[in-house]
CSV table of C-alpha atoms in Angstrom, one decimal:
chain,number,residue,atom,x,y,z
E,1,MET,CA,-64.5,101.2,320.8
E,2,ILE,CA,-64.1,98.8,323.8
E,3,ALA,CA,-62.8,101.6,326.0
E,4,THR,CA,-66.1,103.5,325.3
E,5,ILE,CA,-68.1,100.4,326.2
E,6,ILE,CA,-66.1,99.9,329.4
E,7,HIS,CA,-66.7,103.5,330.4
E,8,LYS,CA,-70.4,103.3,329.6
E,9,GLU,CA,-70.9,100.1,331.6
E,10,PHE,CA,-68.8,101.4,334.5
E,11,VAL,CA,-71.0,104.6,334.8
E,12,SER,CA,-74.3,102.8,334.3
E,13,THR,CA,-73.4,100.2,336.9
E,14,LEU,CA,-72.5,102.9,339.4
E,15,ARG,CA,-75.8,104.6,338.7
E,16,ASP,CA,-77.7,101.3,339.2
E,17,GLY,CA,-79.5,101.4,342.5
E,18,ARG,CA,-79.0,97.7,343.0
E,19,LEU,CA,-75.3,98.1,343.3
E,20,TRP,CA,-75.5,100.6,346.1
E,21,ILE,CA,-78.3,98.8,348.0
E,22,LEU,CA,-76.6,95.4,347.8
E,23,GLY,CA,-73.1,96.8,348.1
E,24,VAL,CA,-73.8,98.9,351.2
E,25,PHE,CA,-75.6,96.0,352.9
E,26,LEU,CA,-72.9,93.4,352.1
E,27,LEU,CA,-70.0,95.7,352.9
E,28,ALA,CA,-71.6,96.6,356.3
E,29,LEU,CA,-72.0,92.8,356.8
E,30,PHE,CA,-68.4,92.3,355.8
E,31,MET,CA,-67.1,95.0,358.1
E,32,GLY,CA,-69.2,93.7,361.0
E,33,PHE,CA,-67.8,90.1,360.6
E,34,PHE,CA,-64.3,91.4,360.0
E,35,LEU,CA,-64.3,93.6,363.2
E,36,ALA,CA,-65.5,90.6,365.2
E,37,SER,CA,-63.0,88.3,363.6
E,38,THR,CA,-60.1,90.7,364.2
E,39,HIS,CA,-61.1,91.2,367.8
E,40,GLU,CA,-61.4,87.4,368.3
E,41,LEU,CA,-58.0,86.7,366.6
E,42,LYS,CA,-56.3,89.4,368.6
E,43,GLN,CA,-57.7,88.0,371.9
E,44,LEU,CA,-56.8,84.4,370.8
E,45,ARG,CA,-53.2,85.4,370.0
E,46,GLN,CA,-52.9,87.1,373.4
E,47,GLU,CA,-54.3,84.1,375.2
E,48,LYS,CA,-52.1,81.7,373.4
E,49,HIS,CA,-49.0,83.8,374.2
E,50,SER,CA,-50.0,84.2,377.9
E,51,VAL,CA,-50.9,80.5,378.4
E,52,GLY,CA,-47.7,79.5,376.6
E,53,MET,CA,-45.6,81.6,378.8
E,54,THR,CA,-47.4,80.3,381.9
E,55,ALA,CA,-46.9,76.7,380.8
E,56,LYS,CA,-43.2,77.3,380.2
E,57,GLU,CA,-42.8,78.9,383.6
E,58,GLN,CA,-44.6,76.0,385.3
E,59,TRP,CA,-42.1,73.7,383.5
E,60,ASN,CA,-39.2,75.8,384.7
E,61,THR,CA,-40.2,75.8,388.3
E,62,GLN,CA,-40.8,72.1,388.8
E,63,GLY,CA,-38.2,71.8,391.5
E,64,VAL,CA,-35.9,68.9,392.3
E,65,LYS,CA,-37.0,65.7,390.7
E,66,ASN,CA,-36.0,62.8,388.5
E,67,PRO,CA,-35.5,64.2,384.9
E,68,HIS,CA,-37.8,61.6,383.4
E,69,SER,CA,-40.5,62.5,385.9
E,70,ALA,CA,-39.9,66.2,384.9
E,71,ALA,CA,-40.4,65.2,381.2
E,72,HIS,CA,-43.8,63.6,382.2
E,73,PHE,CA,-44.9,67.0,383.5
E,74,GLY,CA,-45.1,67.9,379.8
E,75,ILE,CA,-45.2,71.2,377.9
E,76,TYR,CA,-48.2,72.8,376.1
E,77,VAL,CA,-47.4,74.5,372.8
E,78,PHE,CA,-49.7,76.6,370.6
E,79,LYS,CA,-49.9,77.2,366.8
E,80,PRO,CA,-49.5,81.0,366.2
E,81,ASP,CA,-52.2,82.5,363.9
E,82,LEU,CA,-51.2,84.8,361.1
E,83,PRO,CA,-52.9,88.2,360.8
E,84,VAL,CA,-54.5,87.1,357.5
E,85,ALA,CA,-56.5,84.6,359.6
E,86,ALA,CA,-58.9,87.5,360.4
E,87,LEU,CA,-60.2,87.1,356.8
E,88,ASP,CA,-60.6,83.3,357.0
E,89,PRO,CA,-60.4,81.2,360.2
E,90,GLY,CA,-60.2,78.1,358.1
E,91,LEU,CA,-59.9,74.9,360.1
E,92,ARG,CA,-59.3,76.7,363.4
E,93,PRO,CA,-62.8,76.0,364.8
E,94,PHE,CA,-62.4,72.3,364.0
E,95,VAL,CA,-58.9,71.5,365.1
E,96,GLY,CA,-57.4,71.7,368.6
E,97,GLN,CA,-55.9,74.9,369.9
E,98,SER,CA,-53.0,73.3,371.9
E,99,LEU,CA,-50.7,70.4,371.7
E,100,TRP,CA,-49.5,68.6,374.8
E,101,LEU,CA,-45.9,67.2,374.5
E,102,GLU,CA,-45.1,64.3,376.8
E,103,PRO,CA,-42.8,61.1,376.7
E,104,HIS,CA,-43.8,57.8,375.1
E,105,LYS,CA,-46.7,59.2,373.2
E,106,ARG,CA,-47.4,61.6,370.4
E,107,ASN,CA,-50.7,63.4,371.0
E,108,LEU,CA,-53.3,65.0,368.7
E,109,THR,CA,-54.2,68.7,369.2
E,110,ARG,CA,-56.7,69.4,372.0
E,111,PHE,CA,-59.5,71.8,372.8
E,112,ASN,CA,-61.5,71.9,369.6
E,113,PRO,CA,-63.6,75.1,369.7
E,114,SER,CA,-66.5,73.5,367.8
E,115,THR,CA,-67.1,71.1,370.6
E,116,ASP,CA,-68.1,74.0,372.9
E,117,GLN,CA,-70.7,75.3,370.4
E,118,ILE,CA,-74.3,74.3,370.2
E,119,LEU,CA,-75.4,72.3,367.2
E,120,ALA,CA,-77.1,75.2,365.5
E,121,ASN,CA,-73.9,77.3,365.6
E,122,ARG,CA,-71.9,74.6,364.0
E,123,PHE,CA,-74.2,74.6,361.0
E,124,GLY,CA,-74.8,78.3,360.9
E,125,GLN,CA,-71.5,79.9,361.3
E,126,ALA,CA,-71.2,83.2,359.5
E,127,THR,CA,-67.7,84.6,358.9
E,128,THR,CA,-65.8,87.2,356.8
E,129,SER,CA,-64.8,84.5,354.4
E,130,PHE,CA,-68.5,83.5,353.9
E,131,VAL,CA,-69.3,87.0,352.7
E,132,LEU,CA,-66.3,86.8,350.3
E,133,TYR,CA,-67.0,83.5,348.7
E,134,ALA,CA,-70.8,83.2,349.0
E,135,LEU,CA,-72.5,86.6,349.2
E,136,LEU,CA,-70.4,88.8,347.0
E,137,PRO,CA,-70.8,86.4,344.0
E,138,LEU,CA,-74.6,86.5,344.6
E,139,MET,CA,-74.4,90.3,344.4
E,140,ILE,CA,-72.6,90.0,341.0
E,141,VAL,CA,-75.3,87.6,339.8
E,142,ALA,CA,-78.0,90.1,340.9
E,143,LEU,CA,-76.2,92.9,339.0
E,144,THR,CA,-75.5,91.1,335.7
E,145,PHE,CA,-78.2,88.5,335.1
E,146,ASN,CA,-80.0,90.9,332.8
E,147,SER,CA,-77.1,93.0,331.5
E,148,VAL,CA,-77.6,91.8,327.9
E,149,SER,CA,-81.1,90.3,327.9
E,150,GLN,CA,-82.6,93.6,329.2
E,151,GLU,CA,-81.0,95.4,326.3
E,152,ARG,CA,-82.5,92.8,323.9
E,153,GLU,CA,-85.9,93.2,325.5
E,154,ARG,CA,-85.7,97.0,325.2
E,155,GLY,CA,-84.5,97.0,321.7
E,156,THR,CA,-81.2,98.7,322.6
E,157,LEU,CA,-79.2,95.6,321.4
E,158,ARG,CA,-80.7,95.9,317.9
E,159,MET,CA,-79.7,99.5,317.7
E,160,LEU,CA,-76.1,98.8,318.8
E,161,HIS,CA,-76.0,96.0,316.2
E,162,SER,CA,-77.1,98.4,313.5
E,163,LEU,CA,-74.3,100.8,314.5
E,164,GLY,CA,-71.8,98.0,313.7
E,165,ILE,CA,-70.7,97.2,317.3
E,166,ALA,CA,-69.4,93.7,317.4
E,167,ALA,CA,-70.7,91.3,320.0
E,168,ARG,CA,-67.4,90.3,321.5
E,169,PRO,CA,-66.2,93.8,322.4
E,170,LEU,CA,-69.6,94.6,323.7
E,171,LEU,CA,-69.6,91.6,326.1
E,172,PHE,CA,-66.0,92.0,327.3
E,173,GLY,CA,-66.6,95.7,327.7
E,174,LYS,CA,-69.5,94.9,329.9
E,175,LEU,CA,-67.4,92.5,331.9
E,176,LEU,CA,-64.5,94.9,332.5
E,177,GLY,CA,-66.8,97.8,333.3
E,178,LEU,CA,-68.8,95.8,335.8
E,179,LEU,CA,-65.6,94.5,337.5
E,180,ALA,CA,-64.2,98.1,337.7
E,181,ALA,CA,-67.4,99.4,339.3
E,182,PHE,CA,-67.5,96.4,341.6
E,183,MET,CA,-63.9,96.9,342.8
E,184,LEU,CA,-64.5,100.6,343.3
E,185,VAL,CA,-67.4,99.9,345.6
E,186,LEU,CA,-65.4,97.2,347.4
E,187,SER,CA,-62.2,99.2,347.8
E,188,PRO,CA,-63.3,101.2,350.9
E,189,ALA,CA,-63.9,98.0,352.8
E,190,LEU,CA,-60.6,96.6,351.7
E,191,LEU,CA,-58.8,99.7,352.7
E,192,VAL,CA,-60.4,99.8,356.2
E,193,ALA,CA,-59.7,96.1,356.6
E,194,LEU,CA,-56.0,96.7,355.8
E,195,LEU,CA,-55.8,99.6,358.2
E,196,LEU,CA,-57.4,97.5,361.0
E,197,LEU,CA,-55.0,94.7,360.4
E,198,GLY,CA,-52.1,97.1,360.5
E,199,LYS,CA,-53.4,98.7,363.7
E,200,ASN,CA,-54.0,95.4,365.6
E,201,PHE,CA,-51.1,93.3,364.3
E,202,SER,CA,-47.6,93.6,363.2
E,203,LEU,CA,-47.7,93.0,359.4
E,204,GLY,CA,-44.5,91.7,357.7
E,205,LEU,CA,-43.6,91.2,354.1
E,206,ASP,CA,-45.1,87.7,353.9
E,207,ASP,CA,-48.4,88.9,355.5
E,208,GLY,CA,-48.6,91.6,352.8
E,209,LEU,CA,-47.9,89.1,350.0
E,210,ARG,CA,-50.6,86.7,351.4
E,211,LEU,CA,-53.1,89.6,351.5
E,212,LEU,CA,-52.2,90.6,347.9
E,213,ALA,CA,-52.5,87.0,346.8
E,214,SER,CA,-55.9,86.6,348.5
E,215,LEU,CA,-57.1,89.7,346.7
E,216,LEU,CA,-56.0,88.5,343.3
E,217,LEU,CA,-57.4,85.1,343.8
E,218,PHE,CA,-60.8,86.4,344.8
E,219,LEU,CA,-60.7,88.8,341.9
E,220,MET,CA,-60.3,85.7,339.6
E,221,TYR,CA,-63.2,84.1,341.5
E,222,TYR,CA,-65.5,87.1,341.0
E,223,THR,CA,-64.5,87.3,337.3
E,224,ILE,CA,-65.7,83.8,336.8
E,225,PHE,CA,-69.2,84.7,338.1
E,226,ALA,CA,-69.3,87.9,336.2
E,227,ALA,CA,-68.3,86.3,332.9
E,228,LEU,CA,-70.7,83.4,333.4
E,229,SER,CA,-73.5,85.8,334.3
E,230,ILE,CA,-73.0,88.0,331.2
E,231,ALA,CA,-72.6,84.9,329.0
E,232,ALA,CA,-75.9,83.5,330.4
E,233,SER,CA,-77.6,86.9,329.8
E,234,ALA,CA,-76.4,86.9,326.2
E,235,PHE,CA,-77.3,83.3,325.6
E,236,PHE,CA,-80.8,83.1,327.0
E,237,GLN,CA,-83.6,85.1,325.5
E,238,THR,CA,-85.2,86.3,328.7
E,239,SER,CA,-83.8,87.7,332.0
E,240,ARG,CA,-86.0,85.3,334.0
E,241,VAL,CA,-84.4,82.1,332.5
E,242,SER,CA,-80.9,83.7,332.9
E,243,LEU,CA,-81.5,84.5,336.6
E,244,PHE,CA,-82.9,81.0,337.3
E,245,CYS,CA,-79.8,79.3,335.7
E,246,LEU,CA,-77.3,81.6,337.5
E,247,LEU,CA,-79.0,81.1,340.9
E,248,ALA,CA,-78.9,77.3,340.3
E,249,PHE,CA,-75.1,77.5,339.5
E,250,TRP,CA,-74.5,79.7,342.6
E,251,LEU,CA,-76.3,77.3,344.9
E,252,ALA,CA,-74.5,74.3,343.3
E,253,SER,CA,-71.1,75.9,343.6
E,254,VAL,CA,-71.4,77.4,347.1
E,255,PHE,CA,-73.5,74.9,349.0
E,256,VAL,CA,-73.9,71.6,347.0
E,257,ALA,CA,-70.4,71.1,345.8
E,258,PRO,CA,-68.5,71.3,349.2
E,259,ARG,CA,-70.9,68.9,350.8
E,260,LEU,CA,-70.9,66.5,347.8
E,261,GLY,CA,-67.2,66.7,347.7
E,262,ALA,CA,-66.9,65.9,351.5
E,263,VAL,CA,-69.3,63.0,351.2
E,264,THR,CA,-67.4,61.6,348.2
E,265,ALA,CA,-64.0,61.9,349.9
E,266,GLU,CA,-65.2,60.2,353.1
E,267,ALA,CA,-66.8,57.4,351.0
E,268,LEU,CA,-63.7,56.8,348.9
E,269,SER,CA,-61.1,57.3,351.6
E,270,PRO,CA,-62.6,56.9,355.1
E,271,ASN,CA,-60.6,57.7,358.2
E,272,PRO,CA,-60.1,55.2,361.0
E,273,THR,CA,-62.0,55.8,364.2
E,274,ALA,CA,-60.0,57.1,367.2
E,275,SER,CA,-60.1,53.8,369.0
E,276,GLN,CA,-58.8,52.0,365.8
E,277,PHE,CA,-56.1,54.5,365.3
E,278,TRP,CA,-54.7,54.3,368.9
E,279,GLU,CA,-55.1,50.5,369.1
E,280,SER,CA,-53.1,50.0,365.9
E,281,ILE,CA,-50.3,52.1,367.3
E,282,LYS,CA,-50.4,50.1,370.6
E,283,THR,CA,-50.3,46.8,368.6
E,284,ASP,CA,-47.4,47.8,366.4
E,285,ILE,CA,-45.3,48.9,369.4
E,286,ALA,CA,-46.1,45.7,371.3
E,287,GLN,CA,-45.7,43.3,368.4
E,288,GLY,CA,-43.3,45.2,366.3
E,289,LEU,CA,-43.3,46.2,362.7
E,290,ASP,CA,-42.3,43.7,360.0
E,291,GLY,CA,-39.0,42.0,360.9
E,292,ASP,CA,-38.4,43.9,364.1
E,293,GLY,CA,-39.7,41.4,366.7
E,294,ASN,CA,-42.0,42.1,369.6
E,295,HIS,CA,-41.2,44.4,372.5
E,296,GLU,CA,-39.6,41.7,374.7
E,297,GLN,CA,-37.3,40.5,371.9
E,298,ARG,CA,-36.3,44.1,371.0
E,299,THR,CA,-35.5,44.7,374.7
E,300,GLN,CA,-33.4,41.6,375.0
E,301,ASN,CA,-31.4,42.4,371.9
E,302,PHE,CA,-30.8,46.0,373.0
E,303,GLU,CA,-29.6,44.8,376.5
E,304,ALA,CA,-27.1,42.4,374.9
E,305,LYS,CA,-25.9,45.1,372.6
E,306,VAL,CA,-25.4,47.6,375.5
E,307,LEU,CA,-23.5,45.0,377.6
E,308,GLN,CA,-21.2,44.2,374.7
E,309,GLN,CA,-20.6,47.9,374.0
E,310,TYR,CA,-19.5,48.7,377.5
E,311,GLY,CA,-17.7,45.3,378.1
E,312,VAL,CA,-19.7,44.2,381.2
E,313,SER,CA,-21.8,41.2,381.9
E,314,ARG,CA,-24.4,42.7,384.2
E,315,LYS,CA,-26.6,45.8,383.8
E,316,GLU,CA,-25.8,46.8,387.4
E,317,ASP,CA,-22.1,47.2,386.3
E,318,LEU,CA,-22.8,49.7,383.6
E,319,PRO,CA,-21.2,53.2,384.0
E,320,VAL,CA,-24.3,54.9,382.8
E,321,GLY,CA,-28.0,54.4,383.7
E,322,PHE,CA,-29.5,51.4,381.9
E,323,VAL,CA,-33.0,52.4,382.8
E,324,SER,CA,-32.7,55.6,380.8
E,325,LEU,CA,-30.8,53.9,378.0
E,326,ASN,CA,-33.6,51.3,377.6
E,327,ARG,CA,-36.2,54.0,377.9
E,328,GLN,CA,-34.6,56.0,375.1
E,329,HIS,CA,-34.4,52.8,372.9
E,330,SER,CA,-38.1,52.1,373.5
E,331,GLU,CA,-39.0,55.8,373.0
E,332,GLY,CA,-37.1,55.7,369.6
E,333,TYR,CA,-39.2,52.8,368.5
E,334,SER,CA,-42.4,54.4,369.7
E,335,VAL,CA,-41.5,57.5,367.8
E,336,ARG,CA,-41.0,55.5,364.6
E,337,VAL,CA,-44.4,53.8,365.0
E,338,HIS,CA,-46.2,57.0,365.9
E,339,GLU,CA,-44.7,58.8,362.9
E,340,LEU,CA,-45.8,56.0,360.6
E,341,HIS,CA,-49.4,56.1,361.7
E,342,PHE,CA,-49.7,59.9,362.1
E,343,ASP,CA,-48.3,60.3,358.5
E,344,ARG,CA,-50.7,57.7,357.2
E,345,LEU,CA,-53.6,59.5,358.9
E,346,ARG,CA,-52.6,62.9,357.7
E,347,ASP,CA,-51.9,61.6,354.2
E,348,ASN,CA,-55.4,60.4,354.2
E,349,PHE,CA,-56.6,63.8,355.2
E,350,ALA,CA,-54.7,65.3,352.2
E,351,ALA,CA,-56.1,62.6,349.9
E,352,GLN,CA,-59.7,63.5,351.1
E,353,GLN,CA,-59.0,67.1,350.4
E,354,HIS,CA,-58.0,66.2,346.8
E,355,LEU,CA,-61.0,64.0,346.4
E,356,THR,CA,-63.3,66.9,347.2
E,357,HIS,CA,-62.2,68.4,343.9
E,358,LEU,CA,-64.3,65.7,342.2
E,359,ALA,CA,-67.2,68.0,342.9
E,360,SER,CA,-65.5,71.0,341.4
E,361,TRP,CA,-67.3,70.5,338.2
E,362,LEU,CA,-70.3,72.1,340.0
E,363,GLY,CA,-68.4,75.4,340.6
E,364,PRO,CA,-65.2,77.1,341.7
E,365,CYS,CA,-66.2,77.5,345.4
E,366,ILE,CA,-64.2,74.5,346.7
E,367,ALA,CA,-61.0,75.8,345.1
E,368,ILE,CA,-61.3,79.4,346.4
E,369,ARG,CA,-62.1,78.2,349.9
E,370,SER,CA,-59.0,76.0,349.9
E,371,LEU,CA,-56.9,78.8,348.5
E,372,SER,CA,-58.3,81.3,351.0
E,373,MET,CA,-57.5,79.0,354.0
E,374,ALA,CA,-54.0,78.5,352.7
E,375,MET,CA,-53.3,82.2,352.3
E,376,ALA,CA,-54.5,82.6,355.9
E,377,GLY,CA,-52.3,79.8,357.1
E,378,MET,CA,-55.3,77.9,358.4
E,379,ASP,CA,-55.3,74.8,356.2
E,380,LEU,CA,-54.2,71.2,356.6
E,381,ALA,CA,-50.7,71.8,355.2
E,382,HIS,CA,-49.9,74.6,357.7
E,383,GLN,CA,-51.4,72.6,360.6
E,384,ARG,CA,-49.2,69.6,359.6
E,385,ASP,CA,-46.1,71.8,359.4
E,386,PHE,CA,-46.8,73.1,363.0
E,387,GLU,CA,-47.4,69.6,364.3
E,388,ASP,CA,-44.1,68.3,362.8
E,389,ALA,CA,-42.2,71.2,364.3
E,390,ALA,CA,-43.9,70.5,367.7
E,391,GLU,CA,-42.9,66.8,367.4
E,392,GLU,CA,-39.3,67.8,366.7
E,393,TYR,CA,-39.4,70.0,369.8
E,394,ARG,CA,-40.8,67.0,371.8
E,395,HIS,CA,-37.8,64.9,370.8
E,396,TYR,CA,-35.5,67.7,371.8
E,397,PHE,CA,-36.6,68.1,375.4
E,398,ILE,CA,-37.3,64.4,376.1
E,399,ASP,CA,-33.8,63.4,374.7
E,400,LEU,CA,-32.3,66.2,376.9
E,401,THR,CA,-34.0,64.9,380.1
E,402,GLU,CA,-33.0,61.3,379.2
E,403,ASP,CA,-29.4,62.4,378.7
E,404,TRP,CA,-29.4,63.9,382.2
E,405,ASP,CA,-30.9,60.8,383.7
E,406,ARG,CA,-28.5,58.5,381.9
E,407,GLU,CA,-25.3,60.5,382.8
E,408,ARG,CA,-26.3,61.0,386.5
E,409,SER,CA,-27.1,57.4,387.3
E,410,HIS,CA,-25.3,54.1,387.1
E,411,GLY,CA,-26.4,50.6,386.2
E,412,THR,CA,-30.0,50.0,387.3
E,413,GLU,CA,-30.2,52.7,390.0
E,414,PRO,CA,-33.1,55.1,389.6
E,415,GLY,CA,-31.7,57.9,391.7
E,416,ALA,CA,-30.8,60.7,389.2
E,417,LYS,CA,-32.0,64.1,390.1
E,418,GLY,CA,-32.5,67.4,388.2
E,419,GLN,CA,-32.5,71.0,389.4
E,420,GLU,CA,-34.5,74.0,388.4
E,421,SER,CA,-31.5,75.2,386.5
E,422,ASP,CA,-31.9,72.2,384.3
E,423,TRP,CA,-35.5,72.8,383.4
E,424,ARG,CA,-34.8,76.5,382.7
E,425,SER,CA,-32.0,75.5,380.3
E,426,VAL,CA,-34.6,73.9,378.0
E,427,LYS,CA,-35.2,76.4,375.2
E,428,ALA,CA,-38.8,77.6,374.6
E,429,PHE,CA,-40.7,76.4,371.6
E,430,ASP,CA,-40.3,78.9,368.8
E,431,TYR,CA,-42.4,78.2,365.7
E,432,GLN,CA,-42.4,80.4,362.6
E,433,ALA,CA,-45.1,79.8,360.0
E,434,PRO,CA,-43.8,78.9,356.5
E,435,LYS,CA,-43.8,81.6,353.8
E,436,ILE,CA,-46.3,82.1,351.0
E,437,ASP,CA,-44.5,79.9,348.5
E,438,PHE,CA,-45.3,76.9,350.9
E,439,ALA,CA,-49.0,77.9,350.8
E,440,LEU,CA,-49.0,78.2,347.0
E,441,LYS,CA,-47.3,74.8,346.5
E,442,ALA,CA,-49.7,73.1,348.9
E,443,THR,CA,-52.7,74.5,347.0
E,444,SER,CA,-51.4,74.1,343.4
E,445,LEU,CA,-54.3,71.8,342.5
E,446,ASP,CA,-56.8,74.4,343.8
E,447,LEU,CA,-55.1,77.1,341.7
E,448,ILE,CA,-55.3,74.9,338.6
E,449,VAL,CA,-59.1,74.3,339.3
E,450,LEU,CA,-59.7,78.0,339.6
E,451,ILE,CA,-57.7,78.8,336.4
E,452,CYS,CA,-59.7,76.1,334.6
E,453,TRP,CA,-63.0,77.6,335.7
E,454,LEU,CA,-61.8,81.1,334.7
E,455,SER,CA,-60.9,79.7,331.2
E,456,VAL,CA,-64.2,78.0,330.9
E,457,ALA,CA,-66.0,81.2,331.9
E,458,ILE,CA,-64.1,83.2,329.3
E,459,MET,CA,-64.7,80.6,326.6
E,460,LEU,CA,-68.5,80.6,327.3
E,461,LEU,CA,-68.5,84.3,327.1
E,462,ILE,CA,-66.8,84.1,323.7
E,463,LEU,CA,-69.2,81.4,322.5
E,464,SER,CA,-72.2,83.5,323.7
E,465,ALA,CA,-70.8,86.5,321.7
E,466,LYS,CA,-70.8,84.4,318.6
E,467,ARG,CA,-74.4,83.3,319.1
E,468,LEU,CA,-75.6,86.7,320.2
E,469,THR,CA,-78.6,87.9,318.2
E,470,PRO,CA,-80.4,91.3,318.7
């Protein structure tokens, strides 16, 4: 029985002119945005690679100079974007594109693309992901708001009831038939998108898994809207009331919930200003963390420890460079303070992201947006992983230059020199994005929210079936 209903709904949906009009328009819009996004991503990856190679070559060809002075030249590193980012740019427009690594200080990412845009563009960005999470659900609402109420108004529902067709198989058959027709119309665009990604980028196993996971997650998202639409059409007596309620839900989920969640998160867990953030780091380095003493006390204690270690009474008599030793000691403490404050700031970002879910009762849009960004590798968790890897690389090349300075000087003399061969021996920054399991673990709360909404939608569909009257 249910197979017959699925087939009937599948055929009638394909024959519905609304599906083809809306479908062709939205798919054309999707492909236009996707082509532009793919081109932008390809160009951006090439630019990052080119600039990264240039920055490393500039580092390699510094010439003869003091190793610490060479470290102050610094190295720019860039976060590589995954091919899946063509579907969802995520946080890319709002975070810096490069990270400058230098001694004594840990930096934030630089060159935020959104700062170069006019104000209207910042509030009116249209992307491939916007079509996926905002416009396609609206298309589902337009197709299903009268799927049951129209049959009630025409008397078809009474005839089906007289034939002994139960309400639950009828509604679930409509749901599955609609989703089958929807995916059939959507499949050409998905196939073309996959071919374009394969042509422009080298896709690995992890990229394929991320694309598959994105498809399944969005299918769950569309099922929520389809189930709620059919449930509303069965529950309300007229198509007009059903459409009004569904549009209100769509607006609340897509537009109101993300903004309400962001405002709530900022109110409950505000971020420090940039001046407060850097001033607190400067203060903790100068005054010291609890029990560590101030900068002068730490320097005196370290000097006494070094003199005792090498069995000399004066810094000038040390067999190694004290200037570099003291600098490494100060650098180590600076790293500790920077790590404390950076982790505190990023933990607050993560807390804000979780607090945005307080608005998820308005709809599943917040969850699917977070999951989509994670699958694309463009969320907070992936950004933090990259920054941690870059910080580890900063420690590596700064410690290396300090080792050269310390070993090639004696006492308090500042005369150590480095050659181009030294700079070329510093290995290049090689960052590999984490695998899909990292993304799923980072967005486990979002996945739970999406599953909860799917469960609620199915339950409402079952309840509407029980209350369905011809």
